[in-house]
C-alpha cells in the first residue's frame, strides 16, 4: 500500500555546501555509522515529544493483521517473522532522555523477537474469530513505552488447521505505510526460504538515516526551501474549520473513529480519463474536488491541507522499515469562482510548489515557521488528504493466501483524514475523524456531498465551482420544504430575529429538546 505522491525512486540529493570554512562538509553518502548512534530523525523527535505530552495513548500505534488461509507451517512462519524483525534495528531501539532532557536512541542489548503463539482451536469453532478479534483489538489499543519497549509486538493466532492470524503492532516512530509493504514482502521471502539461514544484513539502518538526514539538511539548499515555506504560507489561515458539531475542546484528546465508504458508484475510469485529458494524476483531480468540498463547508476560499509523501529520497532506504513519511502542505486559492478545470490547474501548481520545498521536511518547517501554538489543534494543517495505490493481492506461499487489514485504535491524529484507496476492484474512501468535533452523521454527509460534487464535475467540468451542487435531489427537496413556499425573511442576525419573533408570537414553540420545549418568550428570558 503506497501513496501516489512518493519520491522513493528519486536519486539522492547532492550534499549541500558548507556555511563556513570551519564547518566540515556534510557526508554526501548514506553509509553505515554504527559508532555514531544517538540522534533521532526530525520526524521521530516530533513523535517522541508528542508521546511525552500525551502519556499512555495508542494514537501512533500501527496495528496490522495478516489473515493467512491455507496449509501454513506455523513454526516456519514464527521463524520467518523472527528473522525479518531482527533485520531492522529500529524495531529494537528505545528512546531515552539524556541529562539535558533531549531524546537519544539506544539499541536494546537483546534483539530476540518474541512471537506469542495462541491456539484457539480448543474453543468452539463459531467463537474463535470473535476471541481473536477481541485480542487483536486489545493489543492495537495498548500503548508502547518508548523508553523500554521494542517497537513491535507480535502474536500468531491459530483458528483452524488452515486459518491463522498474524498480528503485528508497530509504533509509528519505527514504521510507516511503505514499511508495512517492506515487512510483508520480506516475510514472504523468509518463509519461502525456510528461514533456516540468517538473512543478509542490511547495508544501512534507520539510525544511519537519522544521522544522514541531519547532515544533508545542514546547508543553503535547506535554507532556500525554508524561505519557500515561509513565502508559501504567508498569511495562510491558522485553522481549517469544516463546520464542527461541537466546540473545539481546549486540548486535543485524539479520540476518534475510522469509517470505510465504498465508492462503487463512482466511475474511476471516467475520472482517470478526465485526469489524463488535463495531463494530471487522478490524485490531483480528487484532491481538487476535496478542496471544493472543504471550501463549501468552511466558507473559505484559502484552503490548506496536508498530504503524506513517502519521504524516501534515497534508493538505499527503499527496503528499510522505519518512519520516513513526510507531509506536503498544499495551499490552494479558490477565489474568483474558477471552473473546476481551472481549479485542477491551480491544484497542480500548488502540488508542484509543495514538492519544490519538500527538501526541508515538514517537521523542520514547523520549527522555522513557529506558528502560534495551541493545545486545541495541530499546527499548520488539521485536515489530511491521502491517496493510495493497492496492488493485486500476492499469494503468501504455495496454497496460502494472505489478506492484510488494519485495526482501528479509536484515535484520530487530525481533525479529519480523508484517505482514498484505488484497488484492482474499485475505490474505497476511508475517513478517520476526531469524535470530539464530528458526529458520524456529519462525516456521512461530507462523503455524500463529495460524491455529488464528483458527479457534477464529470458532467460539467467547466461550471464555476461555486455553482456545482453538493446536495442530491433528496437533500435539495428537504431544504426547499424547510424554506417554505417562497416566503421572504428579513435579513438580520439570528439573535435579532429571535427577539423579533418573541415580540410577535411569544407563546409559539421555539426550541424542542429531549421532550422539553421553550417558547420564544421563555427563550429570550433565559438568554437574558
Short mmCIF file of C-alpha atoms in Angstrom, two decimals:
data_model
loop_
_atom_site.label_atom_id
_atom_site.label_comp_id
_atom_site.label_asym_id
_atom_site.label_seq_id
_atom_site.Cartn_x
_atom_site.Cartn_y
_atom_site.Cartn_z
CA UNK A 1 0.00 0.00 0.00
CA UNK A 2 1.82 3.09 -1.21
CA UNK A 3 0.73 6.69 -1.55
CA UNK A 4 0.68 8.13 -5.03
CA UNK A 5 2.91 11.07 -4.07
CA UNK A 6 6.09 9.20 -3.46
CA UNK A 7 9.70 10.02 -4.12
CA UNK A 8 11.25 6.69 -3.22
CA UNK A 9 12.84 6.28 -6.66
CA UNK A 10 14.43 9.71 -6.86
CA UNK A 11 18.19 9.91 -6.84
CA UNK A 12 19.85 11.07 -3.65
CA UNK A 13 20.31 14.81 -3.47
CA UNK A 14 23.79 16.31 -3.77
CA UNK A 15 25.19 17.31 -0.41
CA UNK A 16 24.56 20.98 0.38
CA UNK A 17 27.53 23.28 0.59
CA UNK A 18 29.11 24.43 3.81
CA UNK A 19 28.14 27.60 5.63
CA UNK A 20 31.67 28.50 6.58
CA UNK A 21 35.25 27.30 6.32
CA UNK A 22 35.25 25.98 9.89
CA UNK A 23 32.36 23.59 9.24
CA UNK A 24 33.23 20.21 7.71
CA UNK A 25 31.38 19.26 4.55
CA UNK A 26 28.31 17.11 5.23
CA UNK A 27 28.50 13.48 4.18
CA UNK A 28 27.12 13.08 0.67
CA UNK A 29 26.61 9.32 1.02
CA UNK A 30 24.23 7.43 3.23
CA UNK A 31 26.52 4.88 4.87
CA UNK A 32 26.57 2.68 7.96
CA UNK A 33 27.84 4.59 11.01
CA UNK A 34 27.32 2.19 13.94
CA UNK A 35 29.66 4.10 16.28
CA UNK A 36 27.80 7.42 15.94
CA UNK A 37 24.29 6.45 17.03
CA UNK A 38 22.10 8.67 19.17
CA UNK A 39 20.21 11.46 17.36
CA UNK A 40 16.60 10.92 16.26
CA UNK A 41 15.30 11.90 12.84
CA UNK A 42 13.22 15.09 12.78
CA UNK A 43 10.02 13.09 12.44
CA UNK A 44 10.96 10.76 15.30
CA UNK A 45 11.73 13.73 17.51
CA UNK A 46 8.22 15.13 16.99
CA UNK A 47 6.61 11.79 17.85
CA UNK A 48 8.79 11.47 20.94
CA UNK A 49 7.69 14.88 22.21
CA UNK A 50 4.05 14.05 21.46
CA UNK A 51 4.40 10.77 23.34
CA UNK A 52 5.74 12.63 26.38
CA UNK A 53 2.83 15.05 26.22
CA UNK A 54 0.08 12.51 25.61
CA UNK A 55 1.26 9.85 28.05
CA UNK A 56 -0.37 6.45 27.62
CA UNK A 57 -2.10 6.72 24.26
CA UNK A 58 -2.38 4.45 21.23
CA UNK A 59 -2.75 7.27 18.70
CA UNK A 60 0.56 6.39 17.00
CA UNK A 61 0.11 2.62 17.05
CA UNK A 62 0.10 0.88 13.66
CA UNK A 63 -1.75 -2.42 14.13
CA UNK A 64 -1.88 -4.72 11.11
CA UNK A 65 -3.34 -8.22 10.84
CA UNK A 66 -2.24 -10.71 8.19
CA UNK A 67 -5.00 -13.29 7.77
CA UNK A 68 -3.44 -16.40 6.26
CA UNK A 69 -5.61 -19.10 4.71
CA UNK A 70 -4.27 -22.46 3.56
CA UNK A 71 -1.78 -25.11 4.68
CA UNK A 72 0.51 -22.83 6.71
CA UNK A 73 3.51 -24.13 8.65
CA UNK A 74 3.13 -22.11 11.87
CA UNK A 75 6.64 -22.89 13.20
CA UNK A 76 8.16 -21.83 9.91
CA UNK A 77 6.16 -18.57 9.97
CA UNK A 78 7.30 -17.77 13.52
CA UNK A 79 10.91 -18.39 12.44
CA UNK A 80 10.43 -16.15 9.39
CA UNK A 81 8.88 -13.25 11.28
CA UNK A 82 11.68 -13.52 13.85
CA UNK A 83 14.32 -13.26 11.11
CA UNK A 84 12.67 -10.31 9.38
CA UNK A 85 12.05 -8.29 12.55
CA UNK A 86 15.63 -8.89 13.68
CA UNK A 87 17.00 -7.34 10.47
CA UNK A 88 15.59 -3.91 11.30
CA UNK A 89 17.33 -2.37 14.30
CA UNK A 90 14.77 0.42 14.58
CA UNK A 91 12.25 -2.15 15.88
CA UNK A 92 14.55 -2.85 18.83
CA UNK A 93 15.51 0.73 19.57
CA UNK A 94 14.33 2.63 22.65
CA UNK A 95 14.22 6.37 23.16
CA UNK A 96 15.61 7.83 26.36
CA UNK A 97 16.34 11.28 27.76
CA UNK A 98 19.90 12.49 28.12
CA UNK A 99 20.97 14.67 31.03
CA UNK A 100 19.73 17.75 29.14
CA UNK A 101 16.23 16.29 28.69
CA UNK A 102 16.77 15.62 24.99
CA UNK A 103 15.83 12.28 23.35
CA UNK A 104 18.51 9.80 22.37
CA UNK A 105 18.07 6.42 20.76
CA UNK A 106 19.65 3.24 22.10
CA UNK A 107 19.65 -0.23 20.58
CA UNK A 108 18.44 -2.85 23.04
CA UNK A 109 21.05 -5.36 24.15
CA UNK A 110 18.72 -8.23 23.28
CA UNK A 111 17.16 -8.30 19.84
CA UNK A 112 15.47 -11.66 20.14
CA UNK A 113 11.92 -11.11 18.86
CA UNK A 114 9.18 -12.93 20.72
CA UNK A 115 6.12 -14.03 18.73
CA UNK A 116 3.43 -15.42 21.01
CA UNK A 117 1.51 -18.37 19.53
CA UNK A 118 -2.11 -18.63 20.69
CA UNK A 119 -4.00 -21.82 19.80
CA UNK A 120 -7.74 -21.12 19.67
CA UNK A 121 -8.75 -24.48 18.19
CA UNK A 122 -9.89 -25.91 21.58
CA UNK A 123 -12.66 -23.26 21.55
CA UNK A 124 -15.98 -23.81 19.72
CA UNK A 125 -15.44 -23.09 16.03
CA UNK A 126 -18.06 -20.33 15.90
CA UNK A 127 -16.35 -18.33 18.70
CA UNK A 128 -12.72 -18.43 17.60
CA UNK A 129 -12.83 -15.40 15.26
CA UNK A 130 -14.52 -13.31 17.97
CA UNK A 131 -11.83 -14.28 20.50
CA UNK A 132 -9.07 -13.48 18.01
CA UNK A 133 -10.68 -10.15 17.11
CA UNK A 134 -11.00 -9.19 20.78
CA UNK A 135 -7.33 -9.99 21.41
CA UNK A 136 -6.22 -8.09 18.30
CA UNK A 137 -8.24 -5.00 19.24
CA UNK A 138 -6.91 -5.05 22.80
CA UNK A 139 -3.33 -5.20 21.54
CA UNK A 140 -3.98 -2.48 18.96
CA UNK A 141 -5.08 -0.09 21.72
CA UNK A 142 -2.27 -0.92 24.18
CA UNK A 143 0.29 1.92 24.32
CA UNK A 144 4.04 1.47 23.94
CA UNK A 145 6.61 2.65 26.48
CA UNK A 146 9.14 4.27 24.17
CA UNK A 147 11.83 4.21 26.84
CA UNK A 148 11.90 0.42 27.25
CA UNK A 149 9.63 -1.50 24.82
CA UNK A 150 10.58 -2.92 21.43
CA UNK A 151 8.69 -1.01 18.75
CA UNK A 152 6.94 -4.17 17.51
CA UNK A 153 4.64 -6.64 19.23
CA UNK A 154 3.79 -9.94 17.51
CA UNK A 155 1.29 -12.73 18.04
CA UNK A 156 0.10 -15.64 15.90
CA UNK A 157 -3.49 -16.89 16.41
CA UNK A 158 -4.40 -20.35 15.17
CA UNK A 159 -8.13 -20.51 14.42
CA UNK A 160 -8.09 -23.72 12.38
CA UNK A 161 -5.71 -26.03 10.59
CA UNK A 162 -5.91 -23.78 7.54
CA UNK A 163 -6.60 -20.39 9.17
CA UNK A 164 -4.09 -18.23 11.07
CA UNK A 165 -3.96 -14.54 12.01
CA UNK A 166 -0.57 -12.89 12.42
CA UNK A 167 -0.94 -9.70 14.46
CA UNK A 168 1.83 -7.10 14.12
CA UNK A 169 1.54 -3.89 16.15
CA UNK A 170 4.23 -1.31 15.36
CA UNK A 171 4.80 2.13 16.82
CA UNK A 172 4.81 4.87 14.19
CA UNK A 173 8.19 6.14 15.43
CA UNK A 174 9.66 3.00 13.82
CA UNK A 175 7.27 2.32 10.94
CA UNK A 176 5.11 3.83 8.18
CA UNK A 177 2.85 2.62 5.39
CA UNK A 178 5.69 1.83 2.97
CA UNK A 179 7.37 -0.15 5.78
CA UNK A 180 4.37 -2.47 6.00
CA UNK A 181 4.89 -3.43 2.36
CA UNK A 182 8.60 -3.97 3.01
CA UNK A 183 7.94 -6.14 6.08
CA UNK A 184 5.30 -8.29 4.36
CA UNK A 185 7.46 -8.83 1.27
CA UNK A 186 10.50 -9.81 3.32
CA UNK A 187 8.30 -12.08 5.43
CA UNK A 188 7.13 -13.91 2.28
CA UNK A 189 10.74 -14.30 1.14
CA UNK A 190 11.92 -15.57 4.53
CA UNK A 191 9.06 -18.06 4.74
CA UNK A 192 9.74 -19.31 1.21
CA UNK A 193 13.43 -19.85 2.02
CA UNK A 194 12.52 -21.79 5.16
CA UNK A 195 14.07 -19.13 7.44
CA UNK A 196 16.82 -21.65 8.07
CA UNK A 197 19.70 -19.26 7.45
CA UNK A 198 20.29 -15.72 8.72
CA UNK A 199 19.11 -13.02 6.34
CA UNK A 200 21.60 -10.83 4.56
CA UNK A 201 22.44 -7.81 6.72
CA UNK A 202 21.00 -4.53 5.53
CA UNK A 203 23.56 -2.04 4.18
CA UNK A 204 22.24 0.74 6.42
CA UNK A 205 19.90 1.01 9.38
CA UNK A 206 17.38 3.69 10.28
CA UNK A 207 19.79 5.23 12.81
CA UNK A 208 22.22 5.83 9.91
CA UNK A 209 19.44 7.64 8.07
CA UNK A 210 18.78 9.88 11.10
CA UNK A 211 22.45 10.94 11.10
CA UNK A 212 22.50 11.40 7.33
CA UNK A 213 19.29 13.45 7.37
CA UNK A 214 20.74 15.96 9.81
CA UNK A 215 23.93 16.27 7.77
CA UNK A 216 22.05 16.58 4.48
CA UNK A 217 19.74 19.30 5.81
CA UNK A 218 22.53 21.49 7.12
CA UNK A 219 23.21 23.91 4.28
CA UNK A 220 21.98 26.64 1.92
CA UNK A 221 19.66 24.35 -0.06
CA UNK A 222 17.59 23.71 3.06
CA UNK A 223 17.65 27.40 3.93
CA UNK A 224 16.19 28.22 0.49
CA UNK A 225 13.49 25.59 0.97
CA UNK A 226 12.59 27.01 4.38
CA UNK A 227 12.26 30.50 2.91
CA UNK A 228 9.96 28.98 0.28
CA UNK A 229 7.85 27.51 3.09
CA UNK A 230 7.58 30.98 4.64
CA UNK A 231 6.54 32.55 1.33
CA UNK A 232 4.01 29.83 0.53
CA UNK A 233 2.23 30.03 3.90
CA UNK A 234 2.47 33.77 4.49
CA UNK A 235 -0.96 34.95 5.64
CA UNK A 236 -2.47 31.45 5.48
CA UNK A 237 -5.36 30.77 7.87
CA UNK A 238 -4.34 29.08 11.11
CA UNK A 239 -7.32 26.74 11.10
CA UNK A 240 -9.48 24.90 8.56
CA UNK A 241 -12.89 24.66 10.22
CA UNK A 242 -15.15 22.34 8.24
CA UNK A 243 -18.22 23.03 10.37
CA UNK A 244 -18.00 21.27 13.70
CA UNK A 245 -20.76 19.56 15.65
CA UNK A 246 -19.29 20.73 18.95
CA UNK A 247 -16.95 23.50 20.12
CA UNK A 248 -13.32 22.57 19.75
CA UNK A 249 -12.01 21.38 23.16
CA UNK A 250 -9.26 23.41 24.80
CA UNK A 251 -6.89 20.45 24.46
CA UNK A 252 -6.65 17.69 21.87
CA UNK A 253 -7.70 14.27 23.14
CA UNK A 254 -7.05 12.37 19.88
CA UNK A 255 -10.25 10.37 20.37
CA UNK A 256 -11.52 9.23 17.01
CA UNK A 257 -13.26 6.75 14.76
CA UNK A 258 -12.49 5.31 11.33
CA UNK A 259 -15.22 4.52 8.79
CA UNK A 260 -14.99 2.94 5.33
CA UNK A 261 -17.13 4.14 2.41
CA UNK A 262 -17.02 2.01 -0.75
CA UNK A 263 -17.05 4.20 -3.87
CA UNK A 264 -18.66 1.64 -6.16
CA UNK A 265 -20.98 4.27 -7.61
CA UNK A 266 -18.13 6.45 -8.86
CA UNK A 267 -16.71 5.87 -12.33
CA UNK A 268 -12.97 5.65 -11.74
CA UNK A 269 -12.40 5.21 -15.47
CA UNK A 270 -14.21 8.50 -16.21
CA UNK A 271 -12.21 10.29 -13.52
CA UNK A 272 -8.97 8.83 -14.90
CA UNK A 273 -9.92 9.89 -18.43
CA UNK A 274 -10.60 13.44 -17.24
CA UNK A 275 -7.27 13.50 -15.39
CA UNK A 276 -5.42 12.23 -18.48
CA UNK A 277 -7.06 14.90 -20.65
CA UNK A 278 -5.86 17.57 -18.20
CA UNK A 279 -2.39 15.98 -18.06
CA UNK A 280 -2.55 15.49 -14.30
CA UNK A 281 -2.86 12.48 -11.99
CA UNK A 282 -6.09 11.07 -10.62
CA UNK A 283 -4.81 12.17 -7.21
CA UNK A 284 -4.80 15.81 -8.36
CA UNK A 285 -8.40 15.63 -9.60
CA UNK A 286 -9.67 14.01 -6.39
CA UNK A 287 -7.72 16.49 -4.28
CA UNK A 288 -9.21 19.44 -6.21
CA UNK A 289 -12.71 18.04 -5.61
CA UNK A 290 -11.94 17.68 -1.91
CA UNK A 291 -10.77 21.31 -1.81
CA UNK A 292 -14.13 22.40 -3.27
CA UNK A 293 -15.85 20.41 -0.51
CA UNK A 294 -13.62 21.99 2.13
CA UNK A 295 -14.34 25.48 0.76
CA UNK A 296 -18.10 24.91 0.84
CA UNK A 297 -18.11 23.62 4.41
CA UNK A 298 -15.57 26.08 5.79
CA UNK A 299 -16.76 29.21 3.96
CA UNK A 300 -13.15 29.98 2.99
CA UNK A 301 -11.50 30.17 -0.43
CA UNK A 302 -7.98 29.85 1.05
CA UNK A 303 -7.64 26.11 1.65
CA UNK A 304 -4.64 24.50 3.36
CA UNK A 305 -4.48 20.71 3.66
CA UNK A 306 -1.71 18.20 4.29
CA UNK A 307 -0.88 15.19 2.14
CA UNK A 308 1.55 12.38 3.01
CA UNK A 309 4.56 11.54 0.87
CA UNK A 310 6.96 8.61 1.17
CA UNK A 311 9.98 10.70 2.16
CA UNK A 312 12.44 8.10 0.85
CA UNK A 313 14.64 10.28 -1.33
CA UNK A 314 17.49 7.77 -1.37
CA UNK A 315 17.25 4.35 -3.00
CA UNK A 316 19.11 2.74 -0.08
CA UNK A 317 16.05 3.40 2.09
CA UNK A 318 13.57 1.50 -0.07
CA UNK A 319 13.98 -1.84 1.73
CA UNK A 320 14.18 -0.40 5.22
CA UNK A 321 11.50 -0.40 7.91
CA UNK A 322 11.27 2.98 9.62
CA UNK A 323 9.47 6.32 9.92
CA UNK A 324 10.23 8.22 6.71
CA UNK A 325 6.82 9.58 5.70
CA UNK A 326 6.67 13.35 5.35
CA UNK A 327 3.77 15.80 4.99
CA UNK A 328 3.33 18.05 1.98
CA UNK A 329 1.37 21.21 2.76
CA UNK A 330 -0.83 22.27 -0.15
CA UNK A 331 -2.30 25.77 -0.17
CA UNK A 332 -4.75 26.50 -2.98
CA UNK A 333 -6.60 29.70 -3.84
CA UNK A 334 -10.23 29.02 -4.81
CA UNK A 335 -11.24 32.66 -5.13
CA UNK A 336 -12.82 34.18 -8.23
CA UNK A 337 -15.23 31.30 -8.90
CA UNK A 338 -12.91 29.36 -11.23
CA UNK A 339 -14.24 26.45 -13.23
CA UNK A 340 -13.30 23.05 -11.92
CA UNK A 341 -10.97 22.60 -14.88
CA UNK A 342 -9.16 25.81 -13.87
CA UNK A 343 -9.08 24.67 -10.22
CA UNK A 344 -7.35 21.46 -11.28
CA UNK A 345 -4.63 23.59 -12.87
CA UNK A 346 -4.31 25.66 -9.68
CA UNK A 347 -4.14 22.49 -7.60
CA UNK A 348 -1.42 21.08 -9.86
CA UNK A 349 0.64 24.25 -9.40
CA UNK A 350 0.10 24.06 -5.65
CA UNK A 351 1.34 20.48 -5.66
CA UNK A 352 4.46 21.36 -7.65
CA UNK A 353 5.11 24.24 -5.26
CA UNK A 354 4.82 21.92 -2.26
CA UNK A 355 7.15 19.36 -3.83
CA UNK A 356 9.73 22.03 -4.65
CA UNK A 357 10.11 22.95 -0.97
CA UNK A 358 9.94 19.40 0.36
CA UNK A 359 13.75 19.37 0.59
CA UNK A 360 13.01 20.84 4.02
CA UNK A 361 10.74 18.34 5.79
CA UNK A 362 7.51 19.34 7.46
CA UNK A 363 8.86 19.00 11.00
CA UNK A 364 11.79 21.31 10.25
CA UNK A 365 9.44 23.78 8.56
CA UNK A 366 7.13 23.89 11.59
CA UNK A 367 10.11 24.73 13.76
CA UNK A 368 11.07 27.53 11.35
CA UNK A 369 7.54 28.91 10.93
CA UNK A 370 6.86 28.71 14.69
CA UNK A 371 3.06 29.07 14.28
CA UNK A 372 1.10 30.18 17.28
CA UNK A 373 0.89 27.07 19.41
CA UNK A 374 -2.46 25.84 20.61
CA UNK A 375 -3.26 22.66 22.50
CA UNK A 376 -6.63 22.57 20.73
CA UNK A 377 -5.42 21.76 17.20
CA UNK A 378 -2.45 20.64 15.12
CA UNK A 379 -0.17 23.37 13.76
CA UNK A 380 -0.48 24.42 10.09
CA UNK A 381 -2.69 21.52 8.94
CA UNK A 382 -5.68 19.94 10.66
CA UNK A 383 -7.01 18.02 7.64
CA UNK A 384 -5.10 15.38 5.71
CA UNK A 385 -5.85 14.13 2.19
CA UNK A 386 -4.21 10.86 1.10
CA UNK A 387 -4.30 8.68 -1.99
CA UNK A 388 -3.02 5.09 -2.02
CA UNK A 389 -2.47 2.59 -4.80
CA UNK A 390 -3.14 -1.01 -3.80
CA UNK A 391 -1.57 -3.77 -5.86
CA UNK A 392 -3.43 -7.01 -6.63
CA UNK A 393 -3.05 -9.50 -3.76
CA UNK A 394 0.05 -11.69 -3.91
CA UNK A 395 -0.11 -15.28 -2.61
CA UNK A 396 1.87 -15.65 0.60
CA UNK A 397 3.16 -19.09 -0.30
CA UNK A 398 2.11 -22.07 -2.38
CA UNK A 399 -1.51 -22.74 -1.46
CA UNK A 400 -1.54 -19.98 1.17
CA UNK A 401 -3.33 -16.67 0.55
CA UNK A 402 -2.97 -13.55 2.70
CA UNK A 403 -5.30 -10.63 3.41
CA UNK A 404 -3.99 -7.57 5.22
CA UNK A 405 -6.22 -5.39 7.35
CA UNK A 406 -5.71 -2.52 9.78
CA UNK A 407 -7.35 -2.43 13.20
CA UNK A 408 -8.85 0.93 14.25
CA UNK A 409 -7.44 2.17 17.55
CA UNK A 410 -10.27 4.55 18.47
CA UNK A 411 -7.99 7.52 17.80
CA UNK A 412 -7.55 10.30 15.23
CA UNK A 413 -4.30 12.14 14.56
CA UNK A 414 -6.04 15.05 12.78
CA UNK A 415 -9.48 16.62 12.72
CA UNK A 416 -10.12 14.69 9.52
CA UNK A 417 -8.04 12.29 7.43
CA UNK A 418 -9.57 11.61 4.01
CA UNK A 419 -7.87 8.54 2.50
CA UNK A 420 -8.71 7.08 -0.91
CA UNK A 421 -7.56 3.59 -1.84
CA UNK A 422 -7.51 2.68 -5.52
CA UNK A 423 -7.84 -1.10 -5.66
CA UNK A 424 -7.97 -3.52 -8.57
CA UNK A 425 -11.72 -3.92 -7.95
CA UNK A 426 -12.58 -0.23 -7.40
CA UNK A 427 -12.04 2.64 -5.00
CA UNK A 428 -12.56 2.87 -1.25
CA UNK A 429 -12.75 6.00 0.87
CA UNK A 430 -11.65 5.71 4.49
CA UNK A 431 -12.32 8.63 6.84
CA UNK A 432 -10.61 8.94 10.21
CA UNK A 433 -12.19 11.75 12.25
CA UNK A 434 -11.98 13.33 15.69
CA UNK A 435 -15.11 12.39 17.64
CA UNK A 436 -14.69 15.46 19.84
CA UNK A 437 -15.52 17.51 16.74
CA UNK A 438 -17.67 15.45 14.37
CA UNK A 439 -20.62 13.10 14.63
CA UNK A 440 -20.79 10.06 12.38
CA UNK A 441 -23.79 11.56 10.57
CA UNK A 442 -21.82 14.71 9.74
CA UNK A 443 -18.98 12.66 8.28
CA UNK A 444 -21.53 10.71 6.24
CA UNK A 445 -22.92 13.99 4.90
CA UNK A 446 -19.43 15.16 3.93
CA UNK A 447 -18.93 11.95 1.99
CA UNK A 448 -22.34 12.26 0.29
CA UNK A 449 -21.58 15.86 -0.70
CA UNK A 450 -18.21 14.81 -2.16
CA UNK A 451 -19.88 12.08 -4.23
CA UNK A 452 -22.39 14.60 -5.63
CA UNK A 453 -19.58 17.03 -6.40
CA UNK A 454 -17.62 14.42 -8.32
CA UNK A 455 -20.70 13.54 -10.36
CA UNK A 456 -21.29 17.20 -11.24
CA UNK A 457 -17.62 17.70 -12.08
CA UNK A 458 -17.64 14.86 -14.58
CA UNK A 459 -20.85 16.15 -16.15
CA UNK A 460 -19.85 19.83 -16.35
CA UNK A 461 -16.14 20.44 -15.58
CA UNK A 462 -16.32 24.00 -16.93
CA UNK A 463 -19.01 25.06 -14.45
CA UNK A 464 -17.78 27.61 -11.86
CA UNK A 465 -17.09 25.72 -8.66
CA UNK A 466 -19.46 27.90 -6.62
CA UNK A 467 -22.33 26.66 -8.83
CA UNK A 468 -21.53 22.96 -8.51
CA UNK A 469 -24.12 21.29 -6.32
CA UNK A 470 -23.11 19.34 -3.21
CA UNK A 471 -26.64 18.15 -2.41
CA UNK A 472 -28.54 15.32 -4.01
CA UNK A 473 -32.22 15.60 -5.01
CA UNK A 474 -33.49 14.34 -1.64
CA UNK A 475 -31.48 16.89 0.34
CA UNK A 476 -32.48 19.74 -2.01
CA UNK A 477 -36.14 18.79 -1.61
CA UNK A 478 -35.82 18.77 2.17
CA UNK A 479 -34.13 22.16 2.12
CA UNK A 480 -36.92 23.58 -0.05
CA UNK A 481 -39.51 22.19 2.36
CA UNK A 482 -37.79 23.86 5.30
CA UNK A 483 -37.57 27.16 3.42
CA UNK A 484 -41.30 27.29 2.84
CA UNK A 485 -43.29 28.29 -0.23
CA UNK A 486 -41.33 31.28 -1.41
CA UNK A 487 -41.57 33.14 1.92
CA UNK A 488 -39.26 36.11 2.28
CA UNK A 489 -37.38 36.64 5.52
CA UNK A 490 -35.81 39.85 6.80
CA UNK A 491 -32.03 39.80 6.79
CA UNK A 492 -30.66 40.14 10.33
CA UNK A 493 -28.54 38.47 12.97
CA UNK A 494 -30.06 35.30 14.44
CA UNK A 495 -30.50 36.76 17.93
CA UNK A 496 -32.29 39.78 16.45
CA UNK A 497 -34.68 37.51 14.53
CA UNK A 498 -35.42 35.54 17.71
CA UNK A 499 -36.21 38.71 19.68
CA UNK A 500 -38.48 39.96 16.89
CA UNK A 501 -40.30 36.62 16.85
CA UNK A 502 -40.70 36.74 20.65
CA UNK A 503 -42.44 40.10 20.34
CA UNK A 504 -44.76 38.85 17.58
CA UNK A 505 -45.69 35.40 18.98
CA UNK A 506 -44.16 34.97 22.46
CA UNK A 507 -46.05 31.73 23.14
CA UNK A 508 -45.02 29.89 19.98
CA UNK A 509 -42.62 26.99 20.46
CA UNK A 510 -39.04 27.96 19.59
CA UNK A 511 -36.88 25.06 20.84
CA UNK A 512 -37.59 21.36 21.39
CA UNK A 513 -35.05 19.05 23.01
CA UNK A 514 -35.48 15.68 24.70
CA UNK A 515 -39.22 16.05 25.14
CA UNK A 516 -38.96 19.56 26.64
CA UNK A 517 -39.80 22.78 24.82
CA UNK A 518 -39.31 26.53 25.21
CA UNK A 519 -41.45 29.27 23.71
CA UNK A 520 -39.86 32.30 22.08
CA UNK A 521 -40.74 34.37 25.12
CA UNK A 522 -39.14 31.85 27.50
CA UNK A 523 -36.08 31.56 25.29
CA UNK A 524 -35.48 35.32 25.33
CA UNK A 525 -35.90 35.42 29.13
CA UNK A 526 -33.44 32.53 29.55
CA UNK A 527 -30.95 34.20 27.20
CA UNK A 528 -31.20 37.47 29.09
#
